[in-house]
mmCIF file of C-alpha atoms in Angstrom:
data_model
loop_
_atom_site.group_PDB
_atom_site.id
_atom_site.type_symbol
_atom_site.label_atom_id
_atom_site.label_comp_id
_atom_site.label_asym_id
_atom_site.label_seq_id
_atom_site.Cartn_x
_atom_site.Cartn_y
_atom_site.Cartn_z
ATOM 1 C CA MET A 138 -100.659 -48.929 -35.574
ATOM 2 C CA ARG A 139 -103.035 -50.751 -37.935
ATOM 3 C CA ILE A 140 -102.085 -54.072 -39.522
ATOM 4 C CA LYS A 141 -102.197 -53.953 -43.308
ATOM 5 C CA LYS A 142 -104.728 -56.258 -44.956
ATOM 6 C CA GLU A 143 -102.110 -57.881 -47.201
ATOM 7 C CA PHE A 144 -100.247 -59.006 -44.068
ATOM 8 C CA LEU A 145 -103.377 -59.962 -42.129
ATOM 9 C CA ASP A 146 -104.436 -62.272 -44.971
ATOM 10 C CA LEU A 147 -101.263 -64.335 -44.412
ATOM 11 C CA LEU A 148 -101.900 -64.980 -40.713
ATOM 12 C CA CYS A 149 -103.757 -67.849 -39.080
ATOM 13 C CA CYS A 150 -104.229 -69.352 -35.628
ATOM 14 C CA PRO A 151 -100.932 -70.943 -34.491
ATOM 15 C CA LYS A 152 -102.596 -73.979 -32.906
ATOM 16 C CA ARG A 153 -101.932 -77.060 -35.025
ATOM 17 C CA ASN A 154 -105.443 -78.442 -34.579
ATOM 18 C CA CYS A 155 -107.034 -75.152 -35.646
ATOM 19 C CA ARG A 156 -105.271 -72.909 -38.219
ATOM 20 C CA GLY A 157 -108.357 -70.689 -38.421
ATOM 21 C CA ASN A 158 -108.335 -67.233 -40.007
ATOM 22 C CA LEU A 159 -107.556 -64.234 -37.783
ATOM 23 C CA PHE A 160 -109.464 -60.948 -37.830
ATOM 24 C CA LEU A 161 -109.013 -57.658 -35.961
ATOM 25 C CA VAL A 162 -111.151 -56.869 -32.911
ATOM 26 C CA GLU A 163 -111.255 -54.282 -30.109
ATOM 27 C CA GLN A 164 -110.170 -51.298 -32.203
ATOM 28 C CA ASN A 165 -107.267 -53.173 -33.785
ATOM 29 C CA SER A 166 -105.739 -54.060 -30.401
ATOM 30 C CA ALA A 167 -106.180 -57.819 -30.801
ATOM 31 C CA LEU A 168 -106.626 -60.638 -33.301
ATOM 32 C CA LYS A 169 -109.336 -63.253 -32.901
ATOM 33 C CA CYS A 170 -109.500 -66.711 -34.438
ATOM 34 C CA SER A 171 -112.640 -67.271 -36.494
ATOM 35 C CA PHE A 172 -112.629 -70.983 -35.642
ATOM 36 C CA CYS A 173 -111.559 -71.525 -32.015
ATOM 37 C CA GLY A 174 -112.248 -67.991 -30.752
ATOM 38 C CA ASP A 175 -108.850 -67.452 -29.105
ATOM 39 C CA GLU A 176 -107.608 -63.853 -29.007
ATOM 40 C CA TYR A 177 -104.046 -62.622 -29.481
ATOM 41 C CA PRO A 178 -102.824 -59.105 -28.615
ATOM 42 C CA VAL A 179 -101.427 -56.614 -31.117
ATOM 43 C CA ILE A 180 -98.712 -54.395 -29.616
ATOM 44 C CA ASP A 181 -97.362 -51.464 -31.651
ATOM 45 C CA GLY A 182 -98.735 -53.085 -34.788
ATOM 46 C CA ILE A 183 -96.963 -56.389 -34.045
ATOM 47 C CA PRO A 184 -99.202 -59.457 -33.511
ATOM 48 C CA VAL A 185 -98.126 -61.520 -30.493
ATOM 49 C CA VAL A 186 -99.298 -64.981 -31.479
ATOM 50 C CA PHE A 187 -98.316 -67.968 -29.318
ATOM 51 C CA PRO A 188 -100.395 -71.176 -29.236
ATOM 52 C CA ASN A 189 -100.406 -71.514 -25.428
ATOM 53 C CA ALA A 190 -100.638 -67.849 -24.470
ATOM 54 C CA ALA A 191 -104.024 -68.375 -22.808
ATOM 55 C CA TYR A 192 -102.482 -70.869 -20.377
ATOM 56 C CA SER A 193 -99.039 -69.352 -19.813
ATOM 57 C CA SER A 194 -98.524 -65.756 -20.854
ATOM 58 C CA GLU A 195 -94.823 -65.932 -19.920
ATOM 59 C CA LEU A 196 -94.086 -69.082 -21.918
ATOM 60 C CA HIS A 197 -92.543 -67.269 -24.885
ATOM 61 C CA LYS A 198 -90.206 -65.023 -22.909
ATOM 62 C CA ARG A 199 -86.599 -66.019 -23.501
ATOM 63 C CA HIS A 200 -83.112 -64.687 -22.941
ATOM 64 C CA TRP A 201 -83.319 -61.833 -25.438
ATOM 65 C CA ASP A 202 -86.709 -60.632 -24.236
ATOM 66 C CA ALA A 203 -85.182 -59.104 -21.119
ATOM 67 C CA GLU A 204 -85.195 -55.348 -21.740
ATOM 68 C CA ALA A 205 -81.463 -54.845 -21.133
ATOM 69 C CA ASN A 206 -80.480 -57.827 -23.317
ATOM 70 C CA ALA A 207 -82.795 -56.816 -26.166
ATOM 71 C CA ALA A 208 -81.580 -53.207 -26.118
ATOM 72 C CA ALA A 209 -77.923 -54.308 -26.180
ATOM 73 C CA TYR A 210 -78.560 -56.788 -28.992
ATOM 74 C CA ALA A 211 -80.468 -54.267 -31.124
ATOM 75 C CA LYS A 212 -77.832 -51.574 -30.617
ATOM 76 C CA LYS A 213 -75.012 -53.975 -31.465
ATOM 77 C CA TYR A 214 -76.485 -55.295 -34.703
ATOM 78 C CA ASP A 215 -77.810 -51.911 -35.793
ATOM 79 C CA SER A 216 -74.203 -50.697 -35.637
ATOM 80 C CA TYR A 217 -73.029 -53.745 -37.609
ATOM 81 C CA LEU A 218 -75.459 -52.820 -40.396
ATOM 82 C CA LYS A 219 -73.513 -49.541 -40.642
ATOM 83 C CA LYS A 220 -70.214 -51.485 -40.399
ATOM 84 C CA GLU A 221 -69.478 -49.848 -37.075
ATOM 85 C CA GLY A 222 -68.508 -51.433 -33.758
ATOM 86 C CA VAL A 223 -65.933 -53.966 -32.626
ATOM 87 C CA PRO A 224 -63.922 -55.616 -35.460
ATOM 88 C CA TRP A 225 -64.857 -59.156 -34.441
ATOM 89 C CA GLY A 226 -68.583 -58.322 -34.435
ATOM 90 C CA ILE A 227 -68.417 -56.683 -37.868
ATOM 91 C CA TYR A 228 -66.503 -59.675 -39.259
ATOM 92 C CA THR A 229 -69.048 -62.129 -37.826
ATOM 93 C CA HIS A 230 -71.993 -60.170 -39.215
ATOM 94 C CA ILE A 231 -70.488 -59.838 -42.712
ATOM 95 C CA SER A 232 -69.431 -63.495 -42.721
ATOM 96 C CA GLU A 233 -72.919 -64.733 -41.816
ATOM 97 C CA MET A 234 -74.711 -62.512 -44.307
ATOM 98 C CA GLU A 235 -72.336 -63.244 -47.195
ATOM 99 C CA ALA A 236 -72.769 -66.989 -46.665
ATOM 100 C CA ILE A 237 -76.521 -66.653 -47.207
ATOM 101 C CA LYS A 238 -75.972 -64.398 -50.212
ATOM 102 C CA LYS A 239 -73.756 -67.086 -51.773
ATOM 103 C CA LEU A 240 -76.574 -69.609 -51.430
ATOM 104 C CA THR A 241 -79.178 -67.321 -53.015
ATOM 105 C CA LYS A 242 -76.947 -66.073 -55.824
ATOM 106 C CA GLU A 243 -78.894 -68.069 -58.425
ATOM 107 C CA VAL A 244 -82.331 -67.544 -56.833
ATOM 108 C CA ASP A 245 -84.507 -64.784 -58.278
ATOM 109 C CA LEU A 246 -86.102 -62.949 -55.332
ATOM 110 C CA LYS A 247 -87.222 -59.828 -57.179
ATOM 111 C CA GLY A 248 -90.741 -58.986 -56.038
ATOM 112 C CA LYS A 249 -90.905 -62.216 -54.006
ATOM 113 C CA THR A 250 -91.891 -62.795 -50.362
ATOM 114 C CA ILE A 251 -89.074 -63.449 -47.872
ATOM 115 C CA LEU A 252 -89.674 -64.896 -44.401
ATOM 116 C CA ASP A 253 -86.881 -64.593 -41.816
ATOM 117 C CA CYS A 254 -87.475 -67.108 -39.030
ATOM 118 C CA GLY A 255 -85.861 -65.801 -35.850
ATOM 119 C CA CYS A 256 -85.241 -62.420 -37.452
ATOM 120 C CA GLY A 257 -84.027 -60.533 -34.354
ATOM 121 C CA ASN A 258 -83.577 -56.953 -35.504
ATOM 122 C CA GLY A 259 -84.320 -57.834 -39.143
ATOM 123 C CA ARG A 260 -80.720 -57.565 -40.355
ATOM 124 C CA LEU A 261 -81.058 -60.316 -42.966
ATOM 125 C CA LEU A 262 -84.195 -58.820 -44.530
ATOM 126 C CA THR A 263 -82.219 -55.675 -45.352
ATOM 127 C CA LEU A 264 -79.957 -57.764 -47.647
ATOM 128 C CA TYR A 265 -82.688 -58.107 -50.261
ATOM 129 C CA PRO A 266 -83.992 -54.669 -51.284
ATOM 130 C CA GLU A 267 -85.342 -56.222 -54.485
ATOM 131 C CA ALA A 268 -87.795 -58.449 -52.580
ATOM 132 C CA GLY A 269 -91.482 -57.579 -52.516
ATOM 133 C CA MET A 270 -92.810 -58.453 -49.054
ATOM 134 C CA LYS A 271 -90.390 -58.909 -46.131
ATOM 135 C CA ILE A 272 -91.694 -60.762 -43.082
ATOM 136 C CA GLY A 273 -89.880 -61.468 -39.824
ATOM 137 C CA ILE A 274 -90.911 -63.675 -36.910
ATOM 138 C CA ASP A 275 -89.152 -63.790 -33.549
ATOM 139 C CA ALA A 276 -89.955 -64.724 -29.953
ATOM 140 C CA SER A 277 -88.630 -61.421 -28.593
ATOM 141 C CA LEU A 278 -91.174 -58.613 -28.789
ATOM 142 C CA LEU A 279 -88.626 -56.004 -27.707
ATOM 143 C CA LEU A 280 -86.286 -56.865 -30.577
ATOM 144 C CA LEU A 281 -89.171 -56.667 -33.032
ATOM 145 C CA GLN A 282 -90.255 -53.289 -31.694
ATOM 146 C CA ALA A 283 -86.740 -51.946 -32.259
ATOM 147 C CA ALA A 284 -86.701 -53.409 -35.776
ATOM 148 C CA GLN A 285 -90.140 -51.960 -36.537
ATOM 149 C CA LYS A 286 -88.915 -48.462 -35.730
ATOM 150 C CA ARG A 287 -85.975 -48.840 -38.111
ATOM 151 C CA GLU A 288 -87.877 -50.646 -40.892
ATOM 152 C CA PRO A 289 -91.563 -49.589 -40.802
ATOM 153 C CA ASP A 290 -92.261 -51.234 -44.182
ATOM 154 C CA PHE A 291 -91.339 -54.711 -42.939
ATOM 155 C CA PHE A 292 -93.983 -56.992 -41.423
ATOM 156 C CA PHE A 293 -93.141 -58.472 -38.019
ATOM 157 C CA VAL A 294 -94.935 -61.021 -35.859
ATOM 158 C CA CYS A 295 -94.003 -62.245 -32.383
ATOM 159 C CA GLY A 296 -94.297 -66.028 -32.230
ATOM 160 C CA GLN A 297 -92.407 -69.297 -31.995
ATOM 161 C CA LEU A 298 -90.896 -71.145 -34.935
ATOM 162 C CA GLU A 299 -92.314 -74.494 -33.845
ATOM 163 C CA ASP A 300 -95.883 -73.156 -34.355
ATOM 164 C CA MET A 301 -95.784 -70.275 -36.802
ATOM 165 C CA PRO A 302 -99.033 -68.296 -37.239
ATOM 166 C CA PHE A 303 -98.885 -68.309 -41.035
ATOM 167 C CA LYS A 304 -101.042 -70.011 -43.622
ATOM 168 C CA ASP A 305 -99.559 -72.668 -45.886
ATOM 169 C CA ALA A 306 -97.319 -71.651 -48.808
ATOM 170 C CA ILE A 307 -97.070 -67.897 -48.198
ATOM 171 C CA ALA A 308 -93.305 -67.363 -48.727
ATOM 172 C CA ASP A 309 -91.013 -67.762 -51.723
ATOM 173 C CA PHE A 310 -87.905 -67.929 -49.544
ATOM 174 C CA SER A 311 -87.795 -68.947 -45.874
ATOM 175 C CA VAL A 312 -84.515 -68.576 -43.997
ATOM 176 C CA SER A 313 -83.211 -68.885 -40.450
ATOM 177 C CA VAL A 314 -79.793 -67.657 -39.308
ATOM 178 C CA ARG A 315 -78.200 -68.773 -36.020
ATOM 179 C CA VAL A 316 -81.458 -69.617 -34.253
ATOM 180 C CA PHE A 317 -81.839 -73.394 -34.135
ATOM 181 C CA GLN A 318 -79.226 -73.828 -31.389
ATOM 182 C CA HIS A 319 -81.768 -72.325 -28.974
ATOM 183 C CA LEU A 320 -84.653 -74.632 -29.951
ATOM 184 C CA LYS A 321 -85.487 -77.849 -28.114
ATOM 185 C CA VAL A 322 -87.309 -79.385 -31.114
ATOM 186 C CA PRO A 323 -85.618 -77.916 -34.225
ATOM 187 C CA GLU A 324 -87.094 -80.514 -36.564
ATOM 188 C CA HIS A 325 -90.561 -79.101 -35.832
ATOM 189 C CA ALA A 326 -89.350 -75.601 -36.669
ATOM 190 C CA PHE A 327 -87.865 -76.805 -39.961
ATOM 191 C CA ALA A 328 -91.093 -78.613 -40.842
ATOM 192 C CA GLU A 329 -92.953 -75.353 -40.203
ATOM 193 C CA MET A 330 -90.541 -73.474 -42.470
ATOM 194 C CA VAL A 331 -91.305 -75.954 -45.242
ATOM 195 C CA ARG A 332 -95.060 -75.737 -44.608
ATOM 196 C CA VAL A 333 -95.182 -71.968 -45.046
ATOM 197 C CA THR A 334 -92.947 -72.031 -48.159
ATOM 198 C CA LYS A 335 -94.462 -72.228 -51.628
ATOM 199 C CA PRO A 336 -93.888 -75.450 -53.629
ATOM 200 C CA SER A 337 -91.716 -73.449 -56.027
ATOM 201 C CA GLY A 338 -89.764 -71.804 -53.192
ATOM 202 C CA HIS A 339 -86.538 -72.342 -51.259
ATOM 203 C CA VAL A 340 -85.587 -72.825 -47.611
ATOM 204 C CA ALA A 341 -82.187 -71.975 -46.116
ATOM 205 C CA LEU A 342 -80.536 -72.539 -42.742
ATOM 206 C CA GLU A 343 -77.404 -71.240 -41.056
ATOM 207 C CA LEU A 344 -76.523 -73.193 -37.918
ATOM 208 C CA TYR A 345 -73.591 -73.637 -35.591
ATOM 209 C CA ASN A 346 -71.658 -76.659 -36.803
ATOM 210 C CA LYS A 347 -71.109 -79.738 -34.667
ATOM 211 C CA LEU A 348 -68.161 -80.750 -36.901
ATOM 212 C CA ASN A 349 -65.988 -77.840 -35.785
ATOM 213 C CA LEU A 350 -63.469 -77.463 -32.956
ATOM 214 C CA LYS A 351 -65.725 -74.871 -31.368
ATOM 215 C CA GLU A 352 -68.146 -77.693 -30.495
ATOM 216 C CA LEU A 353 -65.484 -79.360 -28.306
ATOM 217 C CA TYR A 354 -64.584 -76.036 -26.714
ATOM 218 C CA LYS A 355 -68.258 -75.314 -26.000
ATOM 219 C CA ARG A 356 -68.775 -78.708 -24.365
ATOM 220 C CA PHE A 357 -65.707 -78.139 -22.212
ATOM 221 C CA ARG A 358 -66.940 -74.706 -21.145
ATOM 222 C CA MET A 359 -70.420 -76.077 -20.334
ATOM 223 C CA LEU A 360 -69.090 -78.670 -17.877
ATOM 224 C CA LYS A 361 -70.492 -78.129 -14.388
ATOM 225 C CA TRP A 362 -67.138 -77.396 -12.779
ATOM 226 C CA MET A 363 -66.204 -74.993 -15.620
ATOM 227 C CA GLU A 364 -69.472 -73.104 -15.195
ATOM 228 C CA LYS A 365 -68.205 -71.954 -11.806
ATOM 229 C CA ILE A 366 -64.883 -70.739 -13.242
ATOM 230 C CA LYS A 367 -65.850 -69.324 -16.655
ATOM 231 C CA PRO A 368 -69.520 -69.847 -17.555
ATOM 232 C CA TRP A 369 -70.539 -70.300 -21.187
ATOM 233 C CA GLY A 370 -73.539 -68.033 -20.666
ATOM 234 C CA LEU A 371 -76.307 -70.280 -21.997
ATOM 235 C CA SER A 372 -77.817 -73.302 -20.286
ATOM 236 C CA TYR A 373 -78.947 -74.775 -23.611
ATOM 237 C CA ASP A 374 -76.840 -74.376 -26.757
ATOM 238 C CA ARG A 375 -76.925 -77.252 -29.242
ATOM 239 C CA TYR A 376 -75.002 -77.470 -32.514
ATOM 240 C CA TYR A 377 -75.849 -79.638 -35.550
ATOM 241 C CA SER A 378 -74.006 -81.356 -38.393
ATOM 242 C CA PHE A 379 -74.898 -81.349 -42.079
ATOM 243 C CA ARG A 380 -76.021 -84.985 -41.704
ATOM 244 C CA GLU A 381 -78.767 -83.957 -39.279
ATOM 245 C CA ILE A 382 -79.858 -81.131 -41.571
ATOM 246 C CA GLU A 383 -80.023 -83.510 -44.531
ATOM 247 C CA LYS A 384 -82.281 -85.816 -42.520
ATOM 248 C CA TRP A 385 -84.663 -82.904 -41.826
ATOM 249 C CA CYS A 386 -84.660 -82.208 -45.568
ATOM 250 C CA ARG A 387 -85.424 -85.824 -46.472
ATOM 251 C CA ASP A 388 -88.219 -86.007 -43.910
ATOM 252 C CA ASN A 389 -89.826 -82.917 -45.456
ATOM 253 C CA PHE A 390 -89.136 -83.725 -49.135
ATOM 254 C CA VAL A 391 -86.653 -80.873 -49.573
ATOM 255 C CA LYS A 392 -83.835 -81.318 -52.099
ATOM 256 C CA THR A 393 -80.533 -79.911 -50.844
ATOM 257 C CA GLN A 394 -78.872 -77.764 -53.497
ATOM 258 C CA LYS A 395 -75.828 -76.006 -52.090
ATOM 259 C CA TYR A 396 -73.663 -75.646 -48.957
ATOM 260 C CA ALA A 397 -71.551 -72.778 -47.676
ATOM 261 C CA GLY A 398 -69.441 -72.275 -44.562
ATOM 262 C CA ALA A 399 -69.301 -69.182 -42.355
ATOM 263 C CA GLY A 400 -66.703 -68.282 -39.723
ATOM 264 C CA TRP A 401 -63.856 -70.333 -38.310
ATOM 265 C CA GLY A 402 -64.594 -70.411 -34.584
ATOM 266 C CA VAL A 403 -60.999 -69.529 -33.707
ATOM 267 C CA ASN A 404 -62.146 -66.458 -31.792
ATOM 268 C CA PHE A 405 -63.540 -68.763 -29.110
ATOM 269 C CA TYR A 406 -61.105 -71.670 -28.823
ATOM 270 C CA LEU A 407 -57.925 -69.750 -29.760
ATOM 271 C CA PHE A 408 -58.273 -65.959 -29.515
ATOM 272 C CA GLU A 409 -60.380 -65.878 -26.367
ATOM 273 C CA PRO A 410 -57.831 -67.742 -24.179
ATOM 274 C CA ILE A 411 -55.034 -65.378 -25.276
ATOM 275 C CA LYS A 412 -57.349 -62.332 -24.855
ATOM 276 C CA PHE A 413 -56.824 -61.202 -28.438
ATOM 277 C CA ARG A 414 -59.965 -59.047 -28.546
ATOM 278 C CA ARG A 415 -59.026 -57.291 -25.323
ATOM 279 C CA LEU A 416 -55.298 -56.732 -25.863
ATOM 280 C CA ALA A 417 -54.833 -56.379 -29.635
ATOM 281 C CA PRO A 418 -55.342 -52.896 -31.158
ATOM 282 C CA ASP A 419 -58.301 -52.415 -33.504
ATOM 283 C CA TRP A 420 -56.115 -52.094 -36.596
ATOM 284 C CA LEU A 421 -54.533 -55.487 -35.945
ATOM 285 C CA GLN A 422 -57.909 -57.110 -35.283
ATOM 286 C CA LYS A 423 -59.321 -55.658 -38.503
ATOM 287 C CA PHE A 424 -56.286 -56.905 -40.427
ATOM 288 C CA VAL A 425 -56.567 -60.444 -39.018
ATOM 289 C CA TYR A 426 -60.333 -60.702 -39.488
ATOM 290 C CA ASP A 427 -60.060 -59.336 -43.016
ATOM 291 C CA ILE A 428 -57.642 -62.154 -43.853
ATOM 292 C CA PHE A 429 -60.071 -64.695 -42.384
ATOM 293 C CA LEU A 430 -62.904 -63.225 -44.452
ATOM 294 C CA ARG A 431 -60.870 -63.336 -47.661
ATOM 295 C CA ILE A 432 -59.966 -66.993 -47.101
ATOM 296 C CA GLU A 433 -63.567 -67.749 -46.244
ATOM 297 C CA ASN A 434 -64.818 -66.154 -49.467
ATOM 298 C CA ALA A 435 -62.290 -68.203 -51.440
ATOM 299 C CA VAL A 436 -62.936 -71.656 -49.939
ATOM 300 C CA GLY A 437 -66.271 -71.329 -48.104
ATOM 301 C CA THR A 438 -68.223 -73.252 -50.742
ATOM 302 C CA TRP A 439 -65.645 -76.037 -51.199
ATOM 303 C CA PRO A 440 -67.074 -79.440 -50.132
ATOM 304 C CA PHE A 441 -64.789 -79.924 -47.111
ATOM 305 C CA PHE A 442 -64.857 -76.373 -45.730
ATOM 306 C CA SER A 443 -68.567 -75.813 -46.373
ATOM 307 C CA LYS A 444 -69.356 -78.623 -43.924
ATOM 308 C CA THR A 445 -66.654 -78.102 -41.279
ATOM 309 C CA MET A 446 -66.503 -74.341 -40.647
ATOM 310 C CA GLU A 447 -67.966 -72.690 -37.539
ATOM 311 C CA LYS A 448 -71.409 -72.361 -39.153
ATOM 312 C CA VAL A 449 -72.866 -74.647 -41.795
ATOM 313 C CA CYS A 450 -75.262 -73.040 -44.282
ATOM 314 C CA ILE A 451 -77.564 -74.911 -46.630
ATOM 315 C CA ILE A 452 -80.234 -74.077 -49.186
ATOM 316 C CA GLY A 453 -82.821 -76.491 -50.500
ATOM 317 C CA SER A 454 -85.696 -76.460 -52.943
ATOM 318 C CA LEU A 455 -89.110 -78.031 -52.651
ATOM 319 C CA GLN A 456 -89.077 -78.941 -56.361
ATOM 320 C CA ALA A 457 -85.518 -78.987 -57.696
ATOM 321 C CA LYS A 458 -83.807 -82.218 -58.665
ATOM 322 C CA PRO A 459 -80.947 -83.264 -56.367
ATOM 323 C CA ARG A 460 -77.487 -82.219 -57.504
ATOM 324 C CA ARG A 461 -75.380 -85.098 -58.836
ATOM 325 C CA ASN A 462 -71.616 -85.327 -58.787
ATOM 326 C CA LEU A 463 -69.561 -86.493 -61.771
ATOM 327 C CA ILE A 464 -69.397 -90.143 -60.638
ATOM 328 C CA THR A 465 -73.179 -90.321 -60.212
ATOM 329 C CA LYS A 466 -73.753 -88.739 -63.623
ATOM 330 C CA VAL A 467 -71.413 -91.234 -65.340
ATOM 331 C CA ALA A 468 -73.019 -94.178 -63.507
ATOM 332 C CA ASP A 469 -76.522 -93.032 -64.499
ATOM 333 C CA ARG A 470 -75.447 -92.589 -68.133
ATOM 334 C CA MET A 471 -73.896 -96.098 -68.243
ATOM 335 C CA ARG A 472 -76.986 -97.611 -66.628
ATOM 336 C CA THR A 473 -79.216 -95.980 -69.251
ATOM 337 C CA TYR A 474 -76.936 -97.193 -72.065
ATOM 338 C CA PHE A 475 -77.064 -100.840 -70.949
ATOM 339 C CA ASP A 476 -80.825 -100.674 -70.337
ATOM 340 C CA VAL A 477 -81.347 -99.530 -73.932
ATOM 341 C CA LYS A 478 -79.077 -102.291 -75.290
ATOM 342 C CA ARG A 479 -80.943 -104.910 -73.247
ATOM 343 C CA ALA A 480 -84.287 -103.652 -74.540
ATOM 344 C CA LEU A 481 -83.095 -103.740 -78.169
ATOM 345 C CA ARG A 482 -81.766 -107.279 -77.745
ATOM 346 C CA PHE A 483 -85.067 -108.441 -76.280
ATOM 347 C CA GLU A 484 -86.913 -106.740 -79.145
ATOM 348 C CA GLY A 485 -84.804 -108.734 -81.616
ATOM 349 C CA ILE A 486 -85.632 -112.004 -79.865
ATOM 350 C CA LEU A 487 -89.381 -111.384 -80.125
ATOM 351 C CA LYS A 488 -89.327 -110.119 -83.728
ATOM 352 C CA ASP A 489 -91.343 -112.303 -86.186
ATOM 353 C CA ARG A 490 -91.978 -114.931 -83.536
ATOM 354 C CA ASN A 491 -95.360 -116.453 -82.686
ATOM 355 C CA TYR A 492 -94.108 -118.846 -80.009
ATOM 356 C CA CYS A 493 -92.105 -118.657 -76.811
ATOM 357 C CA PHE A 494 -89.589 -120.819 -75.006
ATOM 358 C CA VAL A 495 -90.391 -121.915 -71.494
ATOM 359 C CA SER A 496 -86.830 -121.053 -70.566
ATOM 360 C CA ASP A 497 -87.438 -117.404 -71.526
ATOM 361 C CA ASP A 498 -89.413 -116.834 -68.360
ATOM 362 C CA LYS A 499 -89.894 -120.120 -66.595
ATOM 363 C CA GLU A 500 -90.784 -118.569 -63.251
ATOM 364 C CA HIS A 501 -93.516 -116.401 -64.753
ATOM 365 C CA LEU A 502 -94.987 -119.313 -66.743
ATOM 366 C CA THR A 503 -94.990 -121.525 -63.642
ATOM 367 C CA SER A 504 -96.864 -118.924 -61.605
ATOM 368 C CA VAL A 505 -99.489 -118.525 -64.364
ATOM 369 C CA LEU A 506 -100.085 -122.275 -64.580
ATOM 370 C CA TYR A 507 -100.311 -122.468 -60.793
ATOM 371 C CA TRP A 508 -102.932 -119.712 -60.837
ATOM 372 C CA PHE A 509 -104.995 -121.577 -63.464
ATOM 373 C CA LYS A 510 -104.795 -124.751 -61.342
ATOM 374 C CA ARG A 511 -106.038 -122.926 -58.241
ATOM 375 C CA ALA A 512 -108.858 -121.302 -60.229
ATOM 376 C CA GLN A 513 -109.897 -124.684 -61.591
ATOM 377 C CA ASP A 514 -109.884 -126.305 -58.142
ATOM 378 C CA ALA A 515 -111.983 -123.465 -56.738
ATOM 379 C CA THR A 516 -114.957 -124.165 -59.062
ATOM 380 C CA ALA A 517 -117.725 -126.573 -58.093
ATOM 381 C CA ASP A 518 -117.262 -128.760 -61.171
ATOM 382 C CA SER A 519 -113.452 -128.550 -61.276
ATOM 383 C CA GLY A 520 -113.481 -126.059 -64.129
ATOM 384 C CA ILE A 521 -115.551 -128.170 -66.581
ATOM 385 C CA SER A 522 -118.099 -125.412 -67.116
#
């Protein structure tokens, strides 16, 4: 499968000290960097572009790249797109997608370029049929191959978020859903998301929330002695709070605009111990999860809930002014009012006056005289000339 030129023009070498252009070689079976000369394979039309592939070809393989895991994941989320499958899975999928839709409600993405970072089977890209170009990047080649078969018009690349093989400012909207918990250096991935986003664009994240009871339950389950009884399933699984996300935004000059919450986490720390998913009939599960979803839609963007639910979602702009609450707006207005009054009063003092009082600005006058004295002392004839 040949890579389209419009997609190829967006790619570059993933190495941070290179970023050279990539071009097709060997009958479209590989990409070669025009600067450093490194080659990257193209499998089923999907570029596999990792910065250290020449030294460790297995470096990028992660949990979901095992064939059985990838097949199960793709099958599960493909069914969720059709609103089929287990009630809890459908609820989780709808909850996560609707949270992102709430954040982008006021963002015009018609004909724009969307980049899904950690796209999996590309489920989020299907939410925006109005978008122009839809690009997905993920570390699992098998998941991307399954997504490519379902969505042949999407562009997919196999790579890592910490070193994305894209040129600067190629996307209007960059988003990542439930991926950062797997990354060891998430701040690098966020910086990359900002780098590849246009100055007029937006970035959005959906992460597992540290400020939720599920975080305590996860830590309990990941204790060494609990791993032997009931393992959590992942050796590395880190959650983040909105404070940490805001720091990433400040470090990358991104203005946070809106928050939204997704999910409640009760399925893990409440329903799982009582085996609700196993024992309750489907109709009861659907009824319960539908109630949760309705409550979530009603309060998910409220300040408290948007930052304490199972997943915290945020959208930021590279250009927008920061949102101000009512107190900040009133304080800014009062500050402006008194600044204007002070300026008018000073203007009245200086009106029709050709002299000044030393007391008006004694410190400034003293510093000027001191400067003249130093200048005089520095001349050979003590300033006589």
